[in-house]
Amino acid sequence: MPTQPETQQPHILQNSVVVFSRNYLPLTRINIKRAIVLLVTGQAESLHFGTSKQWEVRSPSIILQVSEHISLTTANPQRHWQVPPVNRREVLKRDKHTCQYCGSSKRLTLDHVIPRCQGGQHRWDNVVTACERCNQIKGDRLPHEAGMILKNQPKAPIHPAVIFAEQFWNAQQTSE
Ligand SMILES: [Zn+2]
């Protein structure tokens, strides 16, 4: 890399960096400024794949080689992959804040598809977003007993990090 006399390198700071977990699972893409913070504080280190680009970032006090691929050194990568808990916030997010029976976005509650009193569990595949009205109509019945149809079959959400990892590897394959 040619020597850059200036300390401000705005073109470099426009780059982004892919963050990997300690076991090399691509997690997310972050701005190079955030990557620099992680590197300087020892929370990440540069990775050198054959194709990794590298940038030299200079400040008055340090010269840092920043690779376009870095891996976390300290954070527990598990938390990036865990399925979120089944709670109101996460279920509404999965269901895009709409009642899974009528599509309403008002007065939302959680409904157990198989009612708890019939042995239904508090799990991703048995909890859906339902508006108060649908929840009341359905009561302690199964959807078909109440003449109701689910818009989507409930299942655990795919974590954004998993989606990102798939997109990352697909992009690597197509660029080769
Ligand atoms: Zn509804």
Coordinates of C-alpha atoms and ligand atoms in Angstrom, one line a residue, residues 99 102 131 134, ligand 1:
C99 CA -52.9 -10.6 14.1
C102 CA -57.4 -11.5 10.8
C131 CA -55.7 -9.3 18.3
C134 CA -59.7 -13.0 17.7
Ligands
ZN1 ZN -57.5 -10.7 14.8

